Coordinates of C-alpha atoms in Angstrom, one line a residue:
M1 CA 0.0 0.0 0.0
G2 CA 1.2 3.5 -0.8
L3 CA 0.7 4.7 2.8
L4 CA 3.3 2.3 4.0
T5 CA 6.0 3.7 1.7
E6 CA 6.5 6.8 3.9
P7 CA 4.0 6.5 6.6
T8 CA 3.3 9.5 8.9
R9 CA 3.4 8.9 12.6
V10 CA -0.4 9.0 12.9
L11 CA -2.8 7.1 10.5
L12 CA -6.5 7.5 10.7
F13 CA -8.8 5.0 9.1
T14 CA -12.4 6.0 8.3
G15 CA -15.3 4.7 6.2
K16 CA -18.8 3.2 6.4
G17 CA -19.5 0.3 8.6
G18 CA -18.6 -3.0 7.0
V19 CA -16.0 -1.7 4.4
G20 CA -13.1 -3.3 6.2
K21 CA -11.4 -0.4 8.0
T22 CA -10.8 -2.4 11.1
S23 CA -9.1 -5.2 9.1
L24 CA -7.1 -2.7 7.1
S25 CA -5.9 -0.7 10.2
C26 CA -4.9 -4.0 11.9
A27 CA -3.0 -5.2 8.8
T28 CA -1.2 -1.9 8.5
A29 CA -0.2 -2.0 12.1
L30 CA 1.1 -5.5 11.7
D31 CA 3.2 -4.5 8.7
L32 CA 4.7 -1.6 10.5
A33 CA 5.5 -3.7 13.6
A34 CA 7.1 -6.3 11.4
E35 CA 9.5 -3.6 10.2
G36 CA 10.7 -3.2 13.8
R37 CA 8.6 -0.2 14.7
S38 CA 6.7 0.3 17.9
V39 CA 3.0 0.7 17.0
L40 CA -0.2 1.5 19.0
L41 CA -3.5 0.6 17.4
V42 CA -6.6 2.1 18.9
S43 CA -10.3 1.5 17.9
T44 CA -13.0 4.0 18.8
D45 CA -15.7 2.2 16.7
P46 CA -18.9 1.5 18.6
A47 CA -19.2 -1.8 16.6
S48 CA -15.5 -2.7 17.0
N49 CA -14.5 -6.3 16.6
L50 CA -10.8 -5.5 17.1
D51 CA -10.4 -8.3 19.7
E52 CA -11.9 -10.9 17.3
V53 CA -9.7 -9.7 14.4
L54 CA -6.5 -9.7 16.3
G55 CA -7.2 -12.7 18.4
T56 CA -6.4 -10.8 21.6
A57 CA -8.6 -9.8 24.5
L58 CA -8.3 -6.0 24.7
G59 CA -9.3 -3.2 27.0
S60 CA -9.3 0.6 27.2
E61 CA -5.5 0.6 28.0
P62 CA -2.9 -0.6 25.5
R63 CA -2.1 -4.4 25.6
P64 CA 0.5 -6.3 23.6
V65 CA -0.9 -8.3 20.7
R66 CA 0.0 -12.0 21.0
G67 CA 2.2 -13.1 18.1
A68 CA 3.0 -9.5 16.9
V69 CA 6.2 -8.1 18.5
G70 CA 6.1 -4.4 18.7
L71 CA 2.3 -4.0 18.4
W72 CA 0.0 -2.8 21.2
A73 CA -3.7 -2.3 20.9
A74 CA -6.6 -0.7 22.8
N75 CA -10.3 -1.0 22.3
I76 CA -12.0 2.1 23.6
D77 CA -15.7 1.6 24.3
P78 CA -17.4 4.8 23.1
Q79 CA -20.6 4.0 25.0
A80 CA -18.6 3.8 28.3
A81 CA -16.9 7.0 27.4
A82 CA -20.3 8.6 26.6
R83 CA -21.6 7.5 30.0
A84 CA -18.7 9.2 31.7
Y85 CA -19.2 12.3 29.6
R86 CA -22.9 12.4 30.4
E87 CA -22.2 12.2 34.1
R88 CA -19.7 15.1 33.9
V89 CA -22.3 17.2 32.1
V90 CA -25.4 16.2 34.0
G91 CA -24.0 15.9 37.5
P92 CA -24.2 19.7 38.3
Y93 CA -27.9 19.6 37.5
R94 CA -29.0 16.7 39.6
Q95 CA -29.8 18.8 42.7
A96 CA -30.9 21.9 40.7
L97 CA -33.6 20.4 38.4
P98 CA -36.5 18.1 38.8
A99 CA -35.8 14.4 38.2
V100 CA -37.9 14.4 35.0
A101 CA -35.8 17.2 33.6
V102 CA -32.5 15.4 34.5
A103 CA -33.8 12.3 32.9
S104 CA -34.7 14.2 29.7
I105 CA -31.2 15.8 29.6
E106 CA -29.7 12.3 29.9
E107 CA -31.7 11.1 27.0
Q108 CA -30.6 14.2 25.0
L109 CA -27.1 13.0 25.6
S110 CA -27.8 9.4 24.5
G111 CA -27.5 10.2 20.8
A112 CA -24.8 9.8 18.1
C113 CA -23.4 13.2 18.6
T114 CA -22.7 12.7 22.3
V115 CA -21.0 9.4 21.5
E116 CA -18.9 11.2 18.9
I117 CA -17.7 13.8 21.4
A118 CA -17.1 11.2 24.1
A119 CA -15.0 9.1 21.7
F120 CA -13.2 12.2 20.7
D121 CA -12.4 12.8 24.3
E122 CA -10.5 9.5 24.3
F123 CA -9.0 10.1 20.9
A124 CA -7.8 13.5 22.0
R125 CA -6.2 12.1 25.1
L126 CA -4.0 9.9 22.9
L127 CA -3.3 12.3 20.0
G128 CA -3.4 15.7 21.8
D129 CA -1.3 14.8 24.9
P130 CA 2.3 14.1 23.8
D131 CA 3.0 12.1 26.9
A132 CA 0.2 9.6 26.3
T133 CA 1.9 8.0 23.2
A134 CA 5.5 9.0 23.7
G135 CA 6.8 5.5 23.5
Y136 CA 5.4 4.6 20.1
D137 CA 6.7 5.2 16.6
H138 CA 3.2 5.1 15.1
V139 CA -0.3 5.6 16.4
I140 CA -3.1 4.1 14.2
F141 CA -6.8 4.9 14.8
D142 CA -9.6 2.7 13.6
T143 CA -12.4 5.2 13.0
A144 CA -11.5 8.9 12.6
P145 CA -13.6 11.7 14.1
T146 CA -16.3 13.1 11.8
G147 CA -16.3 16.4 10.1
H148 CA -19.2 17.6 12.3
T149 CA -17.3 16.9 15.5
L150 CA -14.2 18.7 14.3
R151 CA -16.2 21.7 13.1
L152 CA -18.0 21.9 16.4
L153 CA -14.8 21.8 18.4
A154 CA -13.1 24.3 16.2
L155 CA -15.8 26.9 16.8
P156 CA -14.8 29.5 19.4
A157 CA -18.4 29.7 20.4
A158 CA -18.2 26.1 21.7
W159 CA -16.0 27.3 24.5
T160 CA -18.0 30.3 25.7
G161 CA -20.5 28.3 27.8
F162 CA -23.3 30.4 26.3
I163 CA -25.7 27.5 26.6
D164 CA -25.4 27.6 30.4
T165 CA -26.5 31.2 30.5
N166 CA -28.9 31.3 27.6
T167 CA -31.8 29.0 27.9
T168 CA -33.0 29.6 24.4
G169 CA -29.8 27.9 23.1
T170 CA -29.9 24.3 21.8
S171 CA -27.4 21.6 21.2
C172 CA -27.4 18.0 20.3
L173 CA -24.6 17.7 22.9
G174 CA -26.6 19.4 25.7
P175 CA -24.7 21.8 28.0
L176 CA -21.2 22.2 26.6
T177 CA -19.4 23.1 29.8
G178 CA -18.1 19.6 29.9
L179 CA -15.7 20.5 27.1
N180 CA -13.9 23.3 28.8
A181 CA -11.7 21.0 30.9
Q182 CA -10.3 19.5 27.7
R183 CA -10.0 22.7 25.7
A184 CA -6.1 22.8 25.5
T185 CA -6.0 19.1 24.6
Y186 CA -8.7 19.4 21.9
Q187 CA -6.9 22.4 20.3
A188 CA -3.7 20.4 20.2
T189 CA -5.5 17.5 18.7
L190 CA -7.0 19.7 16.0
S191 CA -3.6 21.0 15.1
A192 CA -2.1 17.5 14.9
L193 CA -4.9 16.4 12.6
R194 CA -4.2 19.3 10.2
D195 CA -0.4 18.7 10.1
P196 CA 0.3 16.7 6.9
A197 CA 3.7 15.8 8.1
A198 CA 2.3 14.1 11.2
T199 CA -1.1 12.7 10.1
T200 CA -2.6 10.7 7.2
L201 CA -6.4 10.1 6.7
V202 CA -7.1 6.8 5.1
L203 CA -10.5 6.7 3.5
V204 CA -11.7 3.1 3.1
A205 CA -14.5 2.1 0.8
R206 CA -15.9 -0.8 -1.1
P207 CA -16.6 -0.6 -4.9
D208 CA -20.2 0.2 -4.4
P209 CA -22.0 3.5 -4.8
D210 CA -23.1 3.9 -1.1
A211 CA -19.6 3.3 0.3
L212 CA -17.9 5.5 -2.3
S213 CA -20.4 8.3 -1.8
E214 CA -19.8 8.2 2.0
A215 CA -16.0 8.3 1.4
G216 CA -16.4 11.2 -1.0
R217 CA -18.4 13.2 1.5
A218 CA -16.0 12.5 4.4
S219 CA -13.0 13.5 2.2
A220 CA -14.5 16.8 1.2
E221 CA -15.7 17.7 4.7
L222 CA -12.4 16.8 6.4
A223 CA -10.3 18.5 3.6
A224 CA -12.4 21.7 4.2
L225 CA -11.3 21.5 7.8
G226 CA -7.6 21.3 7.0
V227 CA -7.2 17.5 7.1
R228 CA -5.9 17.3 3.6
N229 CA -3.3 14.5 3.7
Q230 CA -5.6 11.8 2.4
Q231 CA -5.3 8.4 0.7
L232 CA -8.0 6.2 -0.7
V233 CA -8.2 2.4 -0.3
I234 CA -10.8 0.5 -2.3
N235 CA -11.3 -2.8 -0.5
G236 CA -12.9 -5.9 -1.9
V237 CA -12.3 -5.4 -5.6
F238 CA -13.6 -8.6 -7.3
T239 CA -12.2 -10.2 -10.5
P240 CA -14.4 -13.1 -11.6
T241 CA -12.6 -16.3 -12.6
A242 CA -15.8 -18.4 -13.3
L243 CA -16.9 -16.6 -16.4
N244 CA -19.9 -18.9 -16.8
D245 CA -21.2 -18.0 -13.3
P246 CA -23.8 -15.3 -13.6
T247 CA -23.3 -14.2 -10.0
A248 CA -19.6 -13.7 -10.5
V249 CA -20.0 -11.8 -13.8
A250 CA -22.7 -9.6 -12.5
L251 CA -20.8 -8.7 -9.3
G252 CA -17.7 -7.8 -11.4
Q253 CA -19.7 -5.6 -13.7
R254 CA -21.5 -3.9 -10.9
Q255 CA -18.2 -3.0 -9.2
R256 CA -16.7 -1.7 -12.5
D257 CA -19.7 0.6 -12.9
A258 CA -19.3 2.0 -9.4
L259 CA -15.6 2.7 -9.8
E260 CA -16.2 4.4 -13.2
A261 CA -18.6 6.8 -11.3
L262 CA -16.1 7.6 -8.6
P263 CA -17.0 10.8 -6.8
A264 CA -15.0 13.8 -7.8
A265 CA -13.6 14.3 -4.3
L266 CA -11.8 11.0 -4.6
R267 CA -10.4 11.0 -8.1
E268 CA -7.3 12.9 -7.4
L269 CA -6.3 11.0 -4.2
P270 CA -3.5 8.4 -4.1
R271 CA -5.5 5.1 -4.4
T272 CA -4.8 1.5 -3.6
D273 CA -7.2 -1.3 -4.7
L274 CA -7.3 -4.5 -2.7
P275 CA -8.9 -7.7 -3.9
L276 CA -12.0 -9.4 -2.5
L277 CA -10.9 -12.3 -0.3
S278 CA -12.8 -15.6 -0.1
G279 CA -12.8 -15.4 3.7
P280 CA -12.7 -12.8 6.4
P281 CA -9.1 -11.7 7.3
V282 CA -9.4 -12.9 11.0
G283 CA -6.2 -13.7 12.8
L284 CA -2.7 -12.5 12.1
D285 CA -2.2 -14.7 9.0
G286 CA -5.5 -13.5 7.5
L287 CA -4.5 -9.9 8.1
R288 CA -1.1 -10.3 6.4
A289 CA -2.9 -11.8 3.4
L290 CA -5.1 -8.8 3.2
L291 CA -2.4 -6.4 2.2
S292 CA -0.4 -8.9 0.2
G293 CA -3.4 -9.8 -1.9
R294 CA -2.6 -13.5 -1.4
P295 CA -5.8 -15.5 -1.7
V296 CA -7.3 -17.2 1.3
T297 CA -7.9 -20.9 0.6
P298 CA -11.7 -21.3 0.2
R299 CA -13.4 -23.6 2.6
P300 CA -16.1 -26.0 1.3
V301 CA -19.6 -24.6 1.5
P302 CA -21.5 -26.5 4.2
V303 CA -24.8 -28.2 3.5
E304 CA -27.7 -25.7 4.0
P305 CA -29.3 -26.3 7.4
N306 CA -32.8 -27.6 7.4
G307 CA -35.5 -24.9 7.3
R308 CA -33.2 -22.2 5.9
A309 CA -34.6 -22.5 2.4
E310 CA -38.1 -21.9 3.7
A311 CA -37.2 -18.6 5.5
T312 CA -38.4 -16.4 2.6
L313 CA -39.5 -12.8 2.6
A314 CA -42.8 -14.1 1.1
R315 CA -43.7 -15.8 4.4
L316 CA -43.1 -12.6 6.3
V317 CA -45.3 -10.7 3.9
D318 CA -48.1 -13.2 4.3
E319 CA -48.0 -12.7 8.0
L320 CA -48.0 -9.0 7.7
G321 CA -50.9 -9.0 5.3
A322 CA -53.1 -10.9 7.8
A323 CA -53.3 -7.7 10.0
G324 CA -55.1 -5.9 7.1
R325 CA -53.5 -2.5 8.0
G326 CA -50.7 -1.0 10.0
V327 CA -47.1 0.4 9.8
V328 CA -44.1 -1.5 8.4
M329 CA -40.7 0.2 9.0
T330 CA -37.4 -1.0 7.7
V331 CA -34.3 -0.1 9.7
G332 CA -30.6 -0.8 9.0
K333 CA -27.3 0.7 8.1
G334 CA -26.6 2.1 4.6
G335 CA -25.8 -0.4 1.9
V336 CA -27.7 -3.4 3.3
G337 CA -30.6 -3.1 0.9
K338 CA -33.4 -1.8 3.2
T339 CA -34.9 0.4 0.4
T340 CA -35.2 -2.7 -1.9
I341 CA -36.7 -4.7 0.9
A342 CA -39.2 -2.0 1.8
N343 CA -40.2 -1.7 -1.9
A344 CA -40.6 -5.4 -2.2
I345 CA -42.8 -5.6 0.8
A346 CA -45.0 -2.8 -0.4
T347 CA -45.3 -4.3 -3.9
A348 CA -46.3 -7.7 -2.6
L349 CA -48.9 -6.3 -0.2
A350 CA -50.4 -4.2 -3.0
R351 CA -50.5 -7.2 -5.4
A352 CA -52.2 -9.2 -2.6
G353 CA -55.1 -6.6 -2.8
H354 CA -54.2 -4.4 0.2
R355 CA -54.1 -0.6 0.0
V356 CA -50.5 0.5 0.5
H357 CA -48.7 3.8 1.0
L358 CA -44.9 3.6 0.5
S359 CA -42.8 6.4 1.9
T360 CA -39.1 6.5 1.1
T361 CA -36.3 8.9 2.0
D362 CA -34.4 8.2 -1.3
P363 CA -35.8 10.7 -3.8
A364 CA -33.4 10.2 -6.7
A365 CA -30.7 7.7 -6.4
R366 CA -32.8 4.6 -6.5
R367 CA -35.6 5.5 -8.9
D368 CA -35.0 2.4 -11.0
A369 CA -35.7 0.3 -8.0
A370 CA -39.0 1.8 -7.1
P371 CA -42.3 -0.2 -7.4
A372 CA -44.4 0.3 -10.5
T373 CA -46.9 3.0 -9.9
D374 CA -49.5 1.4 -12.2
L375 CA -50.6 -0.7 -9.2
G376 CA -53.8 1.2 -8.5
N377 CA -53.7 0.5 -4.7
L378 CA -50.1 1.5 -4.2
E379 CA -49.2 5.1 -3.6
V380 CA -45.5 6.1 -3.5
T381 CA -44.2 9.3 -1.9
R382 CA -40.6 10.4 -1.5
I383 CA -39.4 12.4 1.5
D384 CA -36.4 14.6 0.6
P385 CA -34.2 14.6 3.7
T386 CA -32.4 17.7 2.4
A387 CA -35.6 19.7 2.0
E388 CA -37.0 18.5 5.3
T389 CA -33.8 19.4 7.2
A390 CA -33.6 22.8 5.6
A391 CA -37.2 23.6 6.6
Y392 CA -36.6 22.3 10.1
T393 CA -33.3 24.3 10.4
A394 CA -35.0 27.5 9.3
E395 CA -37.8 26.9 11.9
V396 CA -35.3 26.4 14.8
L397 CA -33.2 29.4 13.8
A398 CA -36.2 31.6 13.7
S399 CA -37.4 30.5 17.1
A400 CA -34.5 29.2 19.3
G401 CA -31.9 31.3 17.5
A402 CA -33.8 34.6 17.5
G403 CA -32.2 35.9 20.6
L404 CA -28.6 34.6 20.2
D405 CA -25.6 36.8 19.5
D406 CA -23.3 36.0 16.5
A407 CA -21.2 33.4 18.4
G408 CA -24.2 31.7 19.8
R409 CA -25.9 31.6 16.4
A410 CA -22.8 30.2 14.8
L411 CA -22.8 27.3 17.3
L412 CA -26.5 26.7 16.8
E413 CA -26.0 26.6 13.0
E414 CA -23.2 24.0 13.3
D415 CA -25.3 22.0 15.8
L416 CA -28.1 21.9 13.3
R417 CA -25.7 20.3 10.7
S418 CA -25.4 17.2 13.0
P419 CA -26.9 13.8 12.1
C420 CA -29.5 14.3 14.8
T421 CA -31.1 17.2 13.0
E422 CA -31.8 15.3 9.8
E423 CA -33.1 12.4 11.8
I424 CA -35.6 14.7 13.7
A425 CA -36.6 16.6 10.5
V426 CA -37.3 13.4 8.6
F427 CA -39.2 12.0 11.6
R428 CA -41.5 14.9 11.3
A429 CA -42.3 13.9 7.7
F430 CA -42.9 10.3 9.0
A431 CA -45.4 11.7 11.5
R432 CA -47.5 13.2 8.7
T433 CA -47.5 9.9 6.8
V434 CA -48.1 7.3 9.5
A435 CA -51.5 8.7 10.3
L436 CA -52.6 7.2 7.0
A437 CA -52.2 3.7 8.4
A438 CA -55.7 3.8 10.1
D439 CA -57.2 2.2 7.0
R440 CA -54.2 0.8 4.9
F441 CA -50.6 -0.3 5.1
V442 CA -47.9 2.3 5.4
V443 CA -44.4 1.0 4.5
I444 CA -41.6 3.3 5.6
D445 CA -38.1 2.9 4.3
T446 CA -35.7 3.8 7.1
A447 CA -37.2 4.1 10.5
P448 CA -36.1 6.7 13.1
S449 CA -33.8 5.5 15.8
G450 CA -34.9 4.7 19.3
H451 CA -32.9 7.7 20.6
T452 CA -34.9 10.0 18.3
L453 CA -38.2 8.6 19.5
L454 CA -37.2 9.0 23.2
L455 CA -35.8 12.5 22.6
L456 CA -39.0 13.7 20.9
D457 CA -41.1 12.0 23.5
A458 CA -39.1 13.7 26.3
A459 CA -39.2 17.0 24.5
Q460 CA -43.0 16.8 24.0
A461 CA -43.5 16.5 27.8
Y462 CA -40.6 18.4 29.3
H463 CA -39.3 20.9 26.9
R464 CA -40.0 23.8 29.2
D465 CA -37.9 22.2 31.9
V466 CA -34.8 21.5 29.9
Q467 CA -32.4 23.5 27.8
R468 CA -32.9 21.9 24.5
N469 CA -35.8 23.6 22.8
L470 CA -37.8 21.3 20.5
D471 CA -41.1 23.1 20.9
A472 CA -41.4 23.0 17.1
A473 CA -42.2 19.3 17.2
P474 CA -45.7 18.8 15.7
D475 CA -48.7 17.6 17.5
E476 CA -48.7 14.4 15.5
V477 CA -45.8 13.2 17.6
A478 CA -47.9 12.8 20.7
E479 CA -50.3 10.6 18.8
L480 CA -47.7 8.8 16.8
L481 CA -45.4 7.3 19.5
P482 CA -48.1 5.2 21.2
S483 CA -48.9 3.8 17.7
L484 CA -45.2 2.9 17.0
R485 CA -45.0 1.2 20.4
D486 CA -48.1 -1.0 19.6
P487 CA -46.8 -4.3 18.3
A488 CA -50.1 -5.1 16.7
F489 CA -50.1 -1.9 14.7
T490 CA -46.4 -1.3 13.9
K491 CA -43.9 -3.9 12.6
V492 CA -40.2 -3.0 12.5
V493 CA -38.1 -5.0 10.1
V494 CA -34.3 -5.0 10.8
V495 CA -32.4 -5.4 7.5
T496 CA -28.7 -6.5 7.5
V497 CA -26.2 -8.6 5.4
P498 CA -24.4 -11.7 6.8
E499 CA -21.1 -10.0 7.7
P500 CA -19.8 -9.2 11.2
T501 CA -20.0 -5.4 11.3
P502 CA -23.5 -5.1 9.7
V503 CA -24.9 -7.8 11.9
H504 CA -23.4 -6.2 15.1
E505 CA -24.6 -2.8 14.0
A506 CA -28.1 -4.2 13.4
A507 CA -28.1 -5.7 16.9
D508 CA -27.2 -2.2 18.3
L509 CA -30.1 -0.6 16.3
A510 CA -32.5 -3.2 17.6
A511 CA -31.4 -2.5 21.2
D512 CA -31.8 1.2 20.6
L513 CA -35.4 0.7 19.4
Q514 CA -36.1 -1.5 22.4
R515 CA -35.1 1.4 24.7
A516 CA -37.9 3.3 23.2
G517 CA -40.4 0.5 23.8
I518 CA -40.3 -0.9 20.2
I519 CA -39.5 -4.6 19.8
P520 CA -38.3 -5.4 16.3
W521 CA -40.8 -7.7 14.6
A522 CA -38.5 -9.5 12.2
W523 CA -35.0 -9.5 10.7
V524 CA -34.2 -9.8 7.0
I525 CA -30.7 -11.1 6.2
N526 CA -30.1 -9.8 2.7
Q527 CA -27.6 -10.3 -0.1
S528 CA -26.5 -13.8 1.0
F529 CA -24.0 -15.7 -1.2
A530 CA -24.7 -18.8 0.8
L531 CA -28.0 -19.1 -0.9
V532 CA -26.6 -18.6 -4.4
G533 CA -24.4 -21.7 -5.0
S534 CA -21.7 -19.8 -6.9
T535 CA -18.9 -21.8 -8.5
D536 CA -16.5 -18.9 -8.3
P537 CA -13.9 -19.9 -5.7
V538 CA -13.8 -16.5 -4.0
L539 CA -17.6 -16.3 -3.7
A540 CA -17.9 -19.9 -2.6
G541 CA -15.4 -19.1 0.2
R542 CA -17.5 -16.1 1.2
A543 CA -20.6 -18.3 1.2
A544 CA -18.9 -20.6 3.7
A545 CA -17.8 -17.6 5.9
E546 CA -21.4 -16.3 6.0
Q547 CA -22.7 -19.3 7.9
A548 CA -21.7 -18.1 11.4
M549 CA -23.2 -14.7 10.8
L550 CA -26.4 -16.1 9.4
D551 CA -26.7 -18.2 12.6
E552 CA -26.0 -15.2 14.8
A553 CA -28.5 -13.0 13.1
V554 CA -31.2 -15.7 13.2
S555 CA -30.6 -16.2 16.9
L556 CA -31.4 -12.5 17.5
A557 CA -34.6 -12.5 15.6
A558 CA -38.1 -13.3 16.7
R559 CA -38.7 -14.2 13.0
H560 CA -36.5 -13.9 10.0
A561 CA -36.2 -14.1 6.2
L562 CA -33.1 -14.8 4.1
V563 CA -32.7 -13.2 0.7
A564 CA -30.0 -14.3 -1.8
W565 CA -27.6 -12.0 -3.5
M566 CA -29.0 -11.5 -6.9
P567 CA -27.2 -10.9 -10.2
D568 CA -29.5 -8.1 -11.4
E569 CA -30.7 -5.0 -9.7
P570 CA -34.5 -5.0 -9.2
H571 CA -36.6 -3.1 -11.7
G572 CA -40.3 -2.6 -11.4
A573 CA -42.8 -4.7 -9.5
D574 CA -41.7 -8.0 -11.0
G575 CA -38.0 -7.4 -10.2
L576 CA -38.9 -6.4 -6.6
E577 CA -41.2 -9.3 -6.1
S578 CA -38.4 -11.7 -7.1
R579 CA -36.8 -10.8 -3.7
L580 CA -39.7 -12.5 -2.0
V581 CA -38.7 -16.0 -3.0
A582 CA -34.9 -15.5 -3.4

């Protein structure tokens, strides 16, 4: 890899879940240690499987990796860091505010943005404090901080404490006084990130549109903040060898199409392509094979367990249809196919004679995968997250931002660029749609998270008692949440693919929803090579490797369906309905 030719002291690996950034950061650390250097590898990924990949039990403090002289690793738990951060922030309010208000602030601080800041706390301790890593030649981070986090911490207004003195202020992080103790360390960290002689950002993607789009967005955001020493790694590039295998040929063509449409922000970066391996690079030997490109010997595909072939999406749709009406929401990380699954469910319910309203948050990118609108009992609406977020942002700035000075307004505007804002804005659009389910099915592609549900629930009841001002939440929310928590009326379908990171992230999403009183109704394990029977040796090996993840996902589900990887993208009602029996 190019980044190993003249590596900087600090290497940051970032990318969507499931693209292989943990494996690549581990493999890079191993190679540098093999050259006689002292290396510290740190993961701040909430879904980290660093212990599993390295074959060493890890904790929050560096430990030597067995079998790799010169390599130490630490697995920071962002959730534990977030709990400590919340306590630092909330502690001063416990005696000053009613218990319900304190509970609401704690829920505010349960979201993705707080976890980001808490993880950055630990990140900054290692990068911004020279004494913390003085004994290492290289420090490698699995999961870099986001552009939103860096922008927020770079704003002078973030350090003024104006939220403590201005109750009209708002922040997805709640009161920001917890940052002040770390101010010098944070500023040193930001300087180190911007130093191209010290730090390299490694953008990891797979050759598919979603992963490349995410990498392009991260590249542009971080470059605008001064983190410009970037390299691109395309992981999992597939070259078919079984040219008579339609699965192999289709996968190869799909990847070539994605790479030809590489986002502009990525085209000028130094780039390394790594081949798709036939098995996961777990253990030190597997990691060394990852960077060398040496093939992993495929294992024979085991016999399909009894009952797996019958676990079709069609069976789930039949059970859904028996209710006659209600809400069906698909939830999952990007790239797992939840839009396709939602569309397939809506199409099948409509063809079975039910009246169906499908609402999707993907207004343009997947038009060719949308159901045919000539089904008279199927209505399709498209929620534009950008438009919804812009409208919500303008509303908050006009109300909560009206009395702020320039510094306070700048912080509020940055806060409104956080992931939480889009989630809340889109949720408002959902609220307008779900009311239709009184006499039909409403299928929603991409459900809100449990944190959003709890935050809006708390804001509805307690917004006059807490500092976050969400009084713009519509009245529909009060009526909607009880409906979403009614298992007879609302069915949440968790969508994943049979790989470690997506399955573990799906489990986290399911737990998040359960905190809000919503129990997932079913899991759909999508894009499985184990159900295809490919003769290509790489894909046959991947099919074998899927078995453990299929078993793990099934064990977490009250009911489940398995959907095979299909050579063709779905087009129209017939293409979507083919997913039901795949």
